[in-house]
């Protein structure tokens, strides 16, 4: 964890993964309890890592929410601008028609203005949607990486538990409770 992350209480996705790795290493390196499938871990070390995760995950989710909210605001701003452009174009078109000019020229010009405004509005919408998609894709990638790390850590723990249960002669009954094999 960087000094800035410590001061602000936020964790980057890579820092969250590092904390999970440390937690997995603590469990993997823990000494087994004599005549038991349990292991002994340093409570303070584990609780410290859990505390880091407890403080870091909400800030990561909050940052993602802020990014999503910002993208939504930008999309809404783009939509508002496009509506203003279209309204202005229509107003301008109506003004052109109302003037004493050749009706055909006024209609053609009005159609051009509306079409150009629509193209600009469409471009703004596409740009805003692409920006939102890029931001959401980056957030999705971060979440997938974090999920993969969590799954890998849990898989390692499950293997260790199975190995420990096998060596100790213990298994699980149908309800998932530990019981001595053959009993």
Short mmCIF file of N, CA and C in Angstrom, two decimals:
data_model
loop_
_atom_site.label_atom_id
_atom_site.label_comp_id
_atom_site.label_asym_id
_atom_site.label_seq_id
_atom_site.Cartn_x
_atom_site.Cartn_y
_atom_site.Cartn_z
N UNK A 1 0.85 -1.17 0.00
CA UNK A 1 0.00 0.00 0.00
C UNK A 1 0.89 1.23 0.00
N UNK A 2 0.56 2.20 -0.85
CA UNK A 2 1.35 3.42 -0.93
C UNK A 2 1.01 4.33 0.25
N UNK A 3 1.89 5.32 0.46
CA UNK A 3 1.65 6.26 1.56
C UNK A 3 0.35 7.03 1.33
N UNK A 4 0.10 7.41 0.07
CA UNK A 4 -1.14 8.13 -0.25
C UNK A 4 -2.36 7.27 0.05
N UNK A 5 -2.28 5.99 -0.25
CA UNK A 5 -3.39 5.09 0.03
C UNK A 5 -3.60 4.97 1.53
N UNK A 6 -2.51 4.92 2.30
CA UNK A 6 -2.62 4.84 3.75
C UNK A 6 -3.27 6.10 4.31
N UNK A 7 -2.88 7.27 3.79
CA UNK A 7 -3.40 8.53 4.31
C UNK A 7 -4.87 8.72 3.97
N UNK A 8 -5.27 8.31 2.77
CA UNK A 8 -6.66 8.53 2.36
C UNK A 8 -7.57 7.36 2.69
N UNK A 9 -7.01 6.22 3.06
CA UNK A 9 -7.83 5.06 3.35
C UNK A 9 -8.39 4.40 2.11
N UNK A 10 -7.81 4.69 0.94
CA UNK A 10 -8.27 4.08 -0.30
C UNK A 10 -7.23 3.08 -0.78
N UNK A 11 -7.71 2.10 -1.52
CA UNK A 11 -6.81 1.10 -2.09
C UNK A 11 -7.09 1.00 -3.58
N UNK A 12 -6.01 0.92 -4.35
CA UNK A 12 -6.16 0.69 -5.78
C UNK A 12 -6.50 -0.79 -5.98
N UNK A 13 -7.01 -1.16 -7.16
CA UNK A 13 -7.28 -2.58 -7.38
C UNK A 13 -6.05 -3.46 -7.16
N UNK A 14 -4.87 -3.00 -7.57
CA UNK A 14 -3.67 -3.81 -7.36
C UNK A 14 -3.33 -3.91 -5.88
N UNK A 15 -3.58 -2.85 -5.11
CA UNK A 15 -3.32 -2.90 -3.67
C UNK A 15 -4.29 -3.85 -2.99
N UNK A 16 -5.54 -3.88 -3.44
CA UNK A 16 -6.51 -4.83 -2.89
C UNK A 16 -6.06 -6.26 -3.15
N UNK A 17 -5.56 -6.50 -4.34
CA UNK A 17 -5.07 -7.84 -4.68
C UNK A 17 -3.87 -8.19 -3.81
N UNK A 18 -2.98 -7.23 -3.57
CA UNK A 18 -1.82 -7.47 -2.71
C UNK A 18 -2.26 -7.86 -1.30
N UNK A 19 -3.27 -7.19 -0.77
CA UNK A 19 -3.75 -7.51 0.58
C UNK A 19 -4.32 -8.92 0.61
N UNK A 20 -5.07 -9.29 -0.43
CA UNK A 20 -5.60 -10.65 -0.50
C UNK A 20 -4.47 -11.68 -0.59
N UNK A 21 -3.43 -11.37 -1.34
CA UNK A 21 -2.27 -12.27 -1.43
C UNK A 21 -1.61 -12.43 -0.06
N UNK A 22 -1.46 -11.33 0.67
CA UNK A 22 -0.87 -11.41 2.00
C UNK A 22 -1.72 -12.27 2.92
N UNK A 23 -3.03 -12.10 2.85
CA UNK A 23 -3.94 -12.88 3.68
C UNK A 23 -3.83 -14.37 3.34
N UNK A 24 -3.79 -14.68 2.06
CA UNK A 24 -3.65 -16.08 1.63
C UNK A 24 -2.31 -16.64 2.10
N UNK A 25 -1.24 -15.86 2.00
CA UNK A 25 0.08 -16.31 2.44
C UNK A 25 0.09 -16.58 3.94
N UNK A 26 -0.58 -15.74 4.72
CA UNK A 26 -0.65 -15.96 6.17
C UNK A 26 -1.29 -17.31 6.48
N UNK A 27 -2.38 -17.61 5.79
CA UNK A 27 -3.06 -18.88 6.04
C UNK A 27 -2.23 -20.05 5.52
N UNK A 28 -1.63 -19.89 4.34
CA UNK A 28 -0.82 -20.97 3.78
C UNK A 28 0.39 -21.28 4.64
N UNK A 29 0.99 -20.27 5.23
CA UNK A 29 2.19 -20.45 6.02
C UNK A 29 1.90 -20.72 7.50
N UNK A 30 0.63 -20.77 7.86
CA UNK A 30 0.27 -20.95 9.27
C UNK A 30 0.65 -22.36 9.74
N UNK A 31 1.00 -22.43 11.02
CA UNK A 31 1.37 -23.72 11.61
C UNK A 31 0.11 -24.50 11.95
N UNK A 32 0.12 -25.82 11.69
CA UNK A 32 -1.04 -26.63 12.04
C UNK A 32 -1.12 -26.81 13.56
N UNK A 33 -2.35 -26.94 14.05
CA UNK A 33 -2.58 -27.22 15.47
C UNK A 33 -2.42 -28.73 15.65
N UNK A 34 -1.70 -29.12 16.69
CA UNK A 34 -1.41 -30.52 16.96
C UNK A 34 -2.72 -31.32 17.05
N UNK A 35 -2.76 -32.43 16.34
CA UNK A 35 -3.88 -33.36 16.36
C UNK A 35 -5.20 -32.70 15.90
N UNK A 36 -5.10 -31.81 14.94
CA UNK A 36 -6.29 -31.10 14.46
C UNK A 36 -6.07 -30.68 13.01
N UNK A 37 -7.16 -30.45 12.33
CA UNK A 37 -7.04 -29.93 10.96
C UNK A 37 -6.98 -28.40 10.96
N UNK A 38 -7.03 -27.82 12.13
CA UNK A 38 -6.97 -26.36 12.24
C UNK A 38 -5.53 -25.89 12.07
N UNK A 39 -5.42 -24.61 11.75
CA UNK A 39 -4.11 -23.97 11.69
C UNK A 39 -4.13 -22.77 12.61
N UNK A 40 -2.98 -22.36 13.04
CA UNK A 40 -2.86 -21.22 13.94
C UNK A 40 -2.29 -20.05 13.14
N UNK A 41 -3.03 -18.95 13.13
CA UNK A 41 -2.57 -17.74 12.44
C UNK A 41 -2.49 -16.61 13.45
N UNK A 42 -1.68 -15.63 13.09
CA UNK A 42 -1.55 -14.46 13.97
C UNK A 42 -2.81 -13.61 13.82
N UNK A 43 -3.56 -13.53 14.88
CA UNK A 43 -4.83 -12.80 14.87
C UNK A 43 -4.63 -11.35 14.42
N UNK A 44 -3.65 -10.66 15.00
CA UNK A 44 -3.44 -9.24 14.68
C UNK A 44 -3.12 -9.06 13.20
N UNK A 45 -2.31 -9.97 12.66
CA UNK A 45 -1.94 -9.86 11.25
C UNK A 45 -3.16 -10.04 10.35
N UNK A 46 -3.96 -11.08 10.64
CA UNK A 46 -5.15 -11.34 9.83
C UNK A 46 -6.16 -10.21 9.98
N UNK A 47 -6.40 -9.78 11.22
CA UNK A 47 -7.36 -8.69 11.43
C UNK A 47 -6.89 -7.39 10.79
N UNK A 48 -5.58 -7.17 10.79
CA UNK A 48 -5.05 -5.98 10.13
C UNK A 48 -5.33 -6.00 8.63
N UNK A 49 -5.13 -7.16 8.01
CA UNK A 49 -5.41 -7.28 6.57
C UNK A 49 -6.90 -7.16 6.28
N UNK A 50 -7.71 -7.79 7.13
CA UNK A 50 -9.16 -7.69 6.96
C UNK A 50 -9.61 -6.24 7.11
N UNK A 51 -9.01 -5.53 8.06
CA UNK A 51 -9.34 -4.12 8.26
C UNK A 51 -8.96 -3.29 7.03
N UNK A 52 -7.79 -3.59 6.44
CA UNK A 52 -7.40 -2.89 5.21
C UNK A 52 -8.43 -3.12 4.11
N UNK A 53 -8.86 -4.37 3.97
CA UNK A 53 -9.87 -4.68 2.96
C UNK A 53 -11.19 -3.98 3.27
N UNK A 54 -11.57 -4.00 4.54
CA UNK A 54 -12.83 -3.37 4.95
C UNK A 54 -12.83 -1.89 4.61
N UNK A 55 -11.68 -1.24 4.76
CA UNK A 55 -11.61 0.19 4.46
C UNK A 55 -11.36 0.43 2.97
N UNK A 56 -10.64 -0.45 2.32
CA UNK A 56 -10.27 -0.23 0.93
C UNK A 56 -11.37 -0.55 -0.06
N UNK A 57 -12.13 -1.61 0.18
CA UNK A 57 -13.17 -2.00 -0.77
C UNK A 57 -14.25 -0.94 -0.92
N UNK A 58 -14.78 -0.37 0.17
CA UNK A 58 -15.80 0.66 -0.04
C UNK A 58 -15.29 1.85 -0.86
N UNK A 59 -14.03 2.23 -0.65
CA UNK A 59 -13.53 3.37 -1.42
C UNK A 59 -13.37 3.00 -2.89
N UNK A 60 -12.99 1.75 -3.18
CA UNK A 60 -12.87 1.32 -4.58
C UNK A 60 -14.25 1.32 -5.23
N UNK A 61 -15.24 0.83 -4.52
CA UNK A 61 -16.60 0.82 -5.05
C UNK A 61 -17.12 2.26 -5.18
N UNK A 62 -16.79 3.10 -4.20
CA UNK A 62 -17.20 4.51 -4.26
C UNK A 62 -16.58 5.19 -5.48
N UNK A 63 -15.27 4.90 -5.74
CA UNK A 63 -14.62 5.50 -6.90
C UNK A 63 -15.32 5.04 -8.18
N UNK A 64 -15.68 3.76 -8.22
CA UNK A 64 -16.38 3.25 -9.40
C UNK A 64 -17.74 3.92 -9.55
N UNK A 65 -18.45 4.09 -8.42
CA UNK A 65 -19.74 4.79 -8.47
C UNK A 65 -19.56 6.22 -8.95
N UNK A 66 -18.51 6.89 -8.47
CA UNK A 66 -18.26 8.26 -8.89
C UNK A 66 -17.97 8.33 -10.39
N UNK A 67 -17.18 7.37 -10.88
CA UNK A 67 -16.87 7.33 -12.31
C UNK A 67 -18.14 7.11 -13.12
N UNK A 68 -18.96 6.18 -12.65
CA UNK A 68 -20.22 5.91 -13.34
C UNK A 68 -21.13 7.13 -13.30
N UNK A 69 -21.21 7.78 -12.15
CA UNK A 69 -22.05 8.98 -12.03
C UNK A 69 -21.53 10.09 -12.94
N UNK A 70 -20.20 10.23 -13.01
CA UNK A 70 -19.61 11.24 -13.89
C UNK A 70 -19.95 10.93 -15.35
N UNK A 71 -19.86 9.66 -15.72
CA UNK A 71 -20.18 9.27 -17.09
C UNK A 71 -21.66 9.55 -17.38
N UNK A 72 -22.52 9.24 -16.41
CA UNK A 72 -23.95 9.52 -16.60
C UNK A 72 -24.19 11.02 -16.76
N UNK A 73 -23.51 11.81 -15.92
CA UNK A 73 -23.68 13.27 -16.00
C UNK A 73 -23.22 13.78 -17.36
N UNK A 74 -22.10 13.25 -17.85
CA UNK A 74 -21.60 13.68 -19.16
C UNK A 74 -22.55 13.26 -20.27
N UNK A 75 -23.11 12.08 -20.15
CA UNK A 75 -24.09 11.62 -21.14
C UNK A 75 -25.33 12.52 -21.10
N UNK A 76 -25.79 12.83 -19.91
CA UNK A 76 -26.96 13.71 -19.78
C UNK A 76 -26.65 15.10 -20.33
N UNK A 77 -25.45 15.60 -20.08
CA UNK A 77 -25.04 16.90 -20.61
C UNK A 77 -25.02 16.86 -22.14
N UNK A 78 -24.50 15.77 -22.68
CA UNK A 78 -24.47 15.64 -24.15
C UNK A 78 -25.88 15.59 -24.72
N UNK A 79 -26.77 14.88 -24.04
CA UNK A 79 -28.16 14.82 -24.50
C UNK A 79 -28.82 16.20 -24.43
N UNK A 80 -28.57 16.89 -23.32
CA UNK A 80 -29.14 18.23 -23.16
C UNK A 80 -28.62 19.16 -24.26
N UNK A 81 -27.31 19.09 -24.51
CA UNK A 81 -26.73 19.93 -25.56
C UNK A 81 -27.34 19.60 -26.92
N UNK A 82 -27.52 18.30 -27.17
CA UNK A 82 -28.09 17.92 -28.47
C UNK A 82 -29.52 18.43 -28.60
N UNK A 83 -30.29 18.37 -27.50
CA UNK A 83 -31.66 18.88 -27.54
C UNK A 83 -31.66 20.39 -27.75
N UNK A 84 -30.73 21.08 -27.10
CA UNK A 84 -30.63 22.53 -27.30
C UNK A 84 -30.27 22.87 -28.74
N UNK A 85 -29.34 22.10 -29.30
CA UNK A 85 -28.92 22.33 -30.69
C UNK A 85 -30.11 22.12 -31.62
N UNK A 86 -30.85 21.05 -31.38
CA UNK A 86 -32.01 20.76 -32.24
C UNK A 86 -33.07 21.85 -32.07
N UNK A 87 -33.33 22.26 -30.82
CA UNK A 87 -34.33 23.30 -30.58
C UNK A 87 -33.91 24.61 -31.24
N UNK A 88 -32.62 24.95 -31.11
CA UNK A 88 -32.10 26.16 -31.74
C UNK A 88 -32.24 26.07 -33.26
N UNK A 89 -31.91 24.91 -33.80
CA UNK A 89 -32.00 24.73 -35.24
C UNK A 89 -33.45 24.85 -35.71
N UNK A 90 -34.36 24.29 -34.96
CA UNK A 90 -35.78 24.39 -35.34
C UNK A 90 -36.27 25.84 -35.25
N UNK A 91 -35.84 26.50 -34.18
CA UNK A 91 -36.22 27.91 -34.04
C UNK A 91 -35.68 28.74 -35.20
N UNK A 92 -34.43 28.47 -35.51
CA UNK A 92 -33.80 29.20 -36.63
C UNK A 92 -34.52 28.88 -37.93
N UNK A 93 -34.88 27.63 -38.10
CA UNK A 93 -35.59 27.23 -39.31
C UNK A 93 -36.94 27.94 -39.41
N UNK A 94 -37.63 28.03 -38.27
CA UNK A 94 -38.92 28.73 -38.27
C UNK A 94 -38.74 30.21 -38.61
N UNK A 95 -37.68 30.82 -38.07
CA UNK A 95 -37.42 32.23 -38.37
C UNK A 95 -37.15 32.43 -39.85
N UNK A 96 -36.40 31.50 -40.43
CA UNK A 96 -36.10 31.62 -41.86
C UNK A 96 -37.37 31.52 -42.70
N UNK A 97 -38.25 30.62 -42.30
CA UNK A 97 -39.49 30.43 -43.05
C UNK A 97 -40.37 31.66 -42.93
N UNK A 98 -40.41 32.26 -41.73
CA UNK A 98 -41.27 33.42 -41.49
C UNK A 98 -40.83 34.64 -42.28
N UNK A 99 -39.58 34.73 -42.58
CA UNK A 99 -39.11 35.89 -43.36
C UNK A 99 -39.68 35.83 -44.78
N UNK A 100 -39.65 36.99 -45.38
CA UNK A 100 -40.18 37.06 -46.74
C UNK A 100 -39.11 36.69 -47.74
N UNK A 101 -38.73 35.44 -47.70
CA UNK A 101 -37.78 34.92 -48.68
C UNK A 101 -38.50 33.87 -49.49
N UNK A 102 -37.80 33.42 -50.40
CA UNK A 102 -38.37 32.36 -51.23
C UNK A 102 -38.60 31.15 -50.32
N UNK A 103 -39.82 30.65 -50.31
CA UNK A 103 -40.21 29.55 -49.43
C UNK A 103 -39.34 28.32 -49.68
N UNK A 104 -39.05 28.02 -50.88
CA UNK A 104 -38.24 26.83 -51.18
C UNK A 104 -36.85 26.93 -50.59
N UNK A 105 -36.22 28.12 -50.69
CA UNK A 105 -34.88 28.29 -50.14
C UNK A 105 -34.91 28.19 -48.61
N UNK A 106 -35.93 28.77 -48.01
CA UNK A 106 -36.03 28.72 -46.54
C UNK A 106 -36.19 27.29 -46.04
N UNK A 107 -37.03 26.52 -46.72
CA UNK A 107 -37.24 25.13 -46.31
C UNK A 107 -35.97 24.30 -46.48
N UNK A 108 -35.29 24.52 -47.58
CA UNK A 108 -34.05 23.76 -47.82
C UNK A 108 -33.01 24.10 -46.76
N UNK A 109 -32.87 25.38 -46.47
CA UNK A 109 -31.89 25.80 -45.45
C UNK A 109 -32.26 25.25 -44.07
N UNK A 110 -33.54 25.31 -43.75
CA UNK A 110 -34.00 24.79 -42.46
C UNK A 110 -33.71 23.29 -42.35
N UNK A 111 -33.96 22.57 -43.42
CA UNK A 111 -33.69 21.13 -43.40
C UNK A 111 -32.20 20.86 -43.20
N UNK A 112 -31.36 21.66 -43.86
CA UNK A 112 -29.91 21.50 -43.69
C UNK A 112 -29.49 21.75 -42.24
N UNK A 113 -30.06 22.80 -41.65
CA UNK A 113 -29.70 23.12 -40.26
C UNK A 113 -30.13 22.00 -39.32
N UNK A 114 -31.36 21.53 -39.49
CA UNK A 114 -31.85 20.44 -38.64
C UNK A 114 -31.01 19.19 -38.84
N UNK A 115 -30.68 18.88 -40.09
CA UNK A 115 -29.86 17.68 -40.36
C UNK A 115 -28.48 17.81 -39.73
N UNK A 116 -27.87 18.98 -39.86
CA UNK A 116 -26.55 19.20 -39.26
C UNK A 116 -26.64 19.11 -37.74
N UNK A 117 -27.67 19.72 -37.19
CA UNK A 117 -27.86 19.65 -35.74
C UNK A 117 -28.07 18.20 -35.30
N UNK A 118 -28.82 17.45 -36.06
CA UNK A 118 -29.06 16.05 -35.72
C UNK A 118 -27.75 15.25 -35.81
N UNK A 119 -26.94 15.54 -36.84
CA UNK A 119 -25.64 14.86 -36.95
C UNK A 119 -24.76 15.19 -35.75
N UNK A 120 -24.73 16.46 -35.38
CA UNK A 120 -23.93 16.86 -34.22
C UNK A 120 -24.45 16.20 -32.94
N UNK A 121 -25.78 16.18 -32.80
CA UNK A 121 -26.38 15.55 -31.62
C UNK A 121 -26.06 14.06 -31.60
N UNK A 122 -26.17 13.41 -32.74
CA UNK A 122 -25.86 11.98 -32.83
C UNK A 122 -24.40 11.73 -32.48
N UNK A 123 -23.51 12.60 -32.98
CA UNK A 123 -22.08 12.44 -32.69
C UNK A 123 -21.82 12.61 -31.20
N UNK A 124 -22.45 13.61 -30.58
CA UNK A 124 -22.29 13.81 -29.14
C UNK A 124 -22.78 12.59 -28.37
N UNK A 125 -23.92 12.05 -28.78
CA UNK A 125 -24.45 10.86 -28.10
C UNK A 125 -23.49 9.68 -28.25
N UNK A 126 -22.99 9.47 -29.45
CA UNK A 126 -22.05 8.36 -29.69
C UNK A 126 -20.78 8.55 -28.87
N UNK A 127 -20.24 9.77 -28.87
CA UNK A 127 -19.03 10.04 -28.09
C UNK A 127 -19.26 9.79 -26.60
N UNK A 128 -20.40 10.24 -26.09
CA UNK A 128 -20.70 10.03 -24.67
C UNK A 128 -20.87 8.55 -24.37
N UNK A 129 -21.57 7.83 -25.24
CA UNK A 129 -21.76 6.39 -25.04
C UNK A 129 -20.42 5.65 -25.10
N UNK A 130 -19.55 6.02 -26.03
CA UNK A 130 -18.24 5.37 -26.12
C UNK A 130 -17.41 5.65 -24.87
N UNK A 131 -17.46 6.86 -24.38
CA UNK A 131 -16.73 7.20 -23.16
C UNK A 131 -17.24 6.36 -21.99
N UNK A 132 -18.56 6.30 -21.84
CA UNK A 132 -19.15 5.49 -20.77
C UNK A 132 -18.73 4.03 -20.91
N UNK A 133 -18.77 3.52 -22.12
CA UNK A 133 -18.40 2.12 -22.35
C UNK A 133 -16.95 1.87 -21.97
N UNK A 134 -16.05 2.79 -22.36
CA UNK A 134 -14.63 2.61 -22.00
C UNK A 134 -14.45 2.61 -20.49
N UNK A 135 -15.11 3.53 -19.81
CA UNK A 135 -14.96 3.62 -18.35
C UNK A 135 -15.53 2.36 -17.68
N UNK A 136 -16.69 1.91 -18.14
CA UNK A 136 -17.29 0.71 -17.57
C UNK A 136 -16.45 -0.53 -17.88
N UNK A 137 -15.87 -0.59 -19.07
CA UNK A 137 -15.01 -1.74 -19.42
C UNK A 137 -13.78 -1.78 -18.52
N UNK A 138 -13.19 -0.62 -18.26
CA UNK A 138 -12.02 -0.58 -17.36
C UNK A 138 -12.42 -1.03 -15.96
N UNK A 139 -13.56 -0.57 -15.49
CA UNK A 139 -14.03 -0.97 -14.17
C UNK A 139 -14.32 -2.47 -14.16
N UNK A 140 -14.91 -2.99 -15.23
CA UNK A 140 -15.20 -4.41 -15.32
C UNK A 140 -13.91 -5.23 -15.28
N UNK A 141 -12.88 -4.77 -16.01
CA UNK A 141 -11.59 -5.46 -16.00
C UNK A 141 -11.01 -5.50 -14.60
N UNK A 142 -11.08 -4.37 -13.89
CA UNK A 142 -10.57 -4.32 -12.52
C UNK A 142 -11.32 -5.30 -11.62
N UNK A 143 -12.64 -5.32 -11.75
CA UNK A 143 -13.43 -6.22 -10.92
C UNK A 143 -13.16 -7.68 -11.27
N UNK A 144 -12.97 -7.99 -12.55
CA UNK A 144 -12.68 -9.37 -12.95
C UNK A 144 -11.33 -9.82 -12.41
N UNK A 145 -10.35 -8.93 -12.44
CA UNK A 145 -9.03 -9.27 -11.90
C UNK A 145 -9.13 -9.52 -10.41
N UNK A 146 -9.87 -8.69 -9.72
CA UNK A 146 -10.04 -8.85 -8.28
C UNK A 146 -10.79 -10.14 -7.98
N UNK A 147 -11.82 -10.43 -8.74
CA UNK A 147 -12.58 -11.66 -8.55
C UNK A 147 -11.70 -12.88 -8.80
N UNK A 148 -10.87 -12.84 -9.82
CA UNK A 148 -9.97 -13.97 -10.10
C UNK A 148 -9.00 -14.19 -8.95
N UNK A 149 -8.49 -13.13 -8.38
CA UNK A 149 -7.57 -13.26 -7.24
C UNK A 149 -8.29 -13.85 -6.04
N UNK A 150 -9.50 -13.41 -5.79
CA UNK A 150 -10.26 -13.93 -4.65
C UNK A 150 -10.54 -15.41 -4.86
N UNK A 151 -10.94 -15.78 -6.07
CA UNK A 151 -11.22 -17.19 -6.35
C UNK A 151 -9.96 -18.05 -6.20
N UNK A 152 -8.83 -17.54 -6.68
CA UNK A 152 -7.58 -18.29 -6.56
C UNK A 152 -7.22 -18.47 -5.10
N UNK A 153 -7.37 -17.43 -4.31
CA UNK A 153 -7.07 -17.53 -2.88
C UNK A 153 -7.98 -18.52 -2.19
N UNK A 154 -9.26 -18.48 -2.53
CA UNK A 154 -10.20 -19.42 -1.92
C UNK A 154 -9.90 -20.86 -2.36
N UNK A 155 -9.50 -21.04 -3.62
CA UNK A 155 -9.18 -22.38 -4.10
C UNK A 155 -7.98 -22.94 -3.35
N UNK A 156 -6.96 -22.09 -3.14
CA UNK A 156 -5.79 -22.53 -2.38
C UNK A 156 -6.17 -22.90 -0.95
N UNK A 157 -7.03 -22.11 -0.36
CA UNK A 157 -7.48 -22.42 1.00
C UNK A 157 -8.26 -23.73 1.04
N UNK A 158 -9.11 -23.93 0.04
CA UNK A 158 -9.90 -25.16 -0.01
C UNK A 158 -8.98 -26.38 -0.15
N UNK A 159 -7.94 -26.27 -0.98
CA UNK A 159 -6.99 -27.37 -1.13
C UNK A 159 -6.28 -27.65 0.18
N UNK A 160 -5.87 -26.62 0.85
CA UNK A 160 -5.18 -26.80 2.14
C UNK A 160 -6.09 -27.44 3.15
N UNK A 161 -7.35 -27.01 3.16
CA UNK A 161 -8.30 -27.60 4.10
C UNK A 161 -8.53 -29.07 3.78
N UNK A 162 -8.66 -29.39 2.50
CA UNK A 162 -8.86 -30.79 2.12
C UNK A 162 -7.64 -31.63 2.50
N UNK A 163 -6.44 -31.08 2.24
CA UNK A 163 -5.22 -31.80 2.61
C UNK A 163 -5.16 -32.00 4.11
N UNK A 164 -5.49 -30.97 4.86
CA UNK A 164 -5.44 -31.05 6.32
C UNK A 164 -6.47 -32.04 6.83
N UNK A 165 -7.66 -32.06 6.24
CA UNK A 165 -8.70 -32.99 6.66
C UNK A 165 -8.28 -34.43 6.35
N UNK A 166 -7.68 -34.62 5.20
CA UNK A 166 -7.24 -35.96 4.81
C UNK A 166 -6.15 -36.50 5.73
N UNK A 167 -5.21 -35.66 6.13
CA UNK A 167 -4.12 -36.09 7.02
C UNK A 167 -4.64 -36.34 8.43
N UNK A 168 -5.63 -35.62 8.84
CA UNK A 168 -6.09 -35.74 10.22
C UNK A 168 -7.15 -36.82 10.37
N UNK A 169 -7.61 -37.41 9.28
CA UNK A 169 -8.62 -38.45 9.38
C UNK A 169 -10.00 -37.87 9.64
N UNK A 170 -10.18 -36.67 9.29
CA UNK A 170 -11.47 -36.01 9.51
C UNK A 170 -12.11 -35.71 8.17
N UNK A 171 -13.41 -35.66 8.16
CA UNK A 171 -14.15 -35.29 6.96
C UNK A 171 -15.35 -34.47 7.35
N UNK A 172 -16.25 -34.30 6.42
CA UNK A 172 -17.45 -33.52 6.69
C UNK A 172 -18.66 -34.42 6.53
N UNK A 173 -19.67 -34.23 7.41
CA UNK A 173 -20.92 -34.96 7.23
C UNK A 173 -21.78 -34.22 6.20
N UNK A 174 -23.00 -34.66 5.97
CA UNK A 174 -23.86 -34.06 4.94
C UNK A 174 -24.16 -32.60 5.20
N UNK A 175 -24.16 -32.19 6.47
CA UNK A 175 -24.46 -30.79 6.79
C UNK A 175 -23.23 -29.91 6.69
N UNK A 176 -22.04 -30.49 6.38
CA UNK A 176 -20.83 -29.69 6.26
C UNK A 176 -20.04 -29.60 7.56
N UNK A 177 -20.50 -30.31 8.60
CA UNK A 177 -19.79 -30.27 9.88
C UNK A 177 -18.66 -31.31 9.87
N UNK A 178 -17.57 -30.99 10.54
CA UNK A 178 -16.43 -31.90 10.61
C UNK A 178 -16.78 -33.07 11.52
N UNK A 179 -16.40 -34.27 11.09
CA UNK A 179 -16.54 -35.43 11.96
C UNK A 179 -15.44 -36.42 11.63
N UNK A 180 -15.07 -37.27 12.59
CA UNK A 180 -14.01 -38.24 12.39
C UNK A 180 -14.49 -39.29 11.40
N UNK A 181 -13.62 -39.64 10.46
CA UNK A 181 -13.99 -40.64 9.45
C UNK A 181 -14.19 -41.99 10.11
N UNK A 182 -15.20 -42.71 9.61
CA UNK A 182 -15.48 -44.03 10.13
C UNK A 182 -16.42 -43.97 11.32
N UNK A 183 -16.78 -42.79 11.80
CA UNK A 183 -17.66 -42.67 12.98
C UNK A 183 -19.10 -42.59 12.57
#
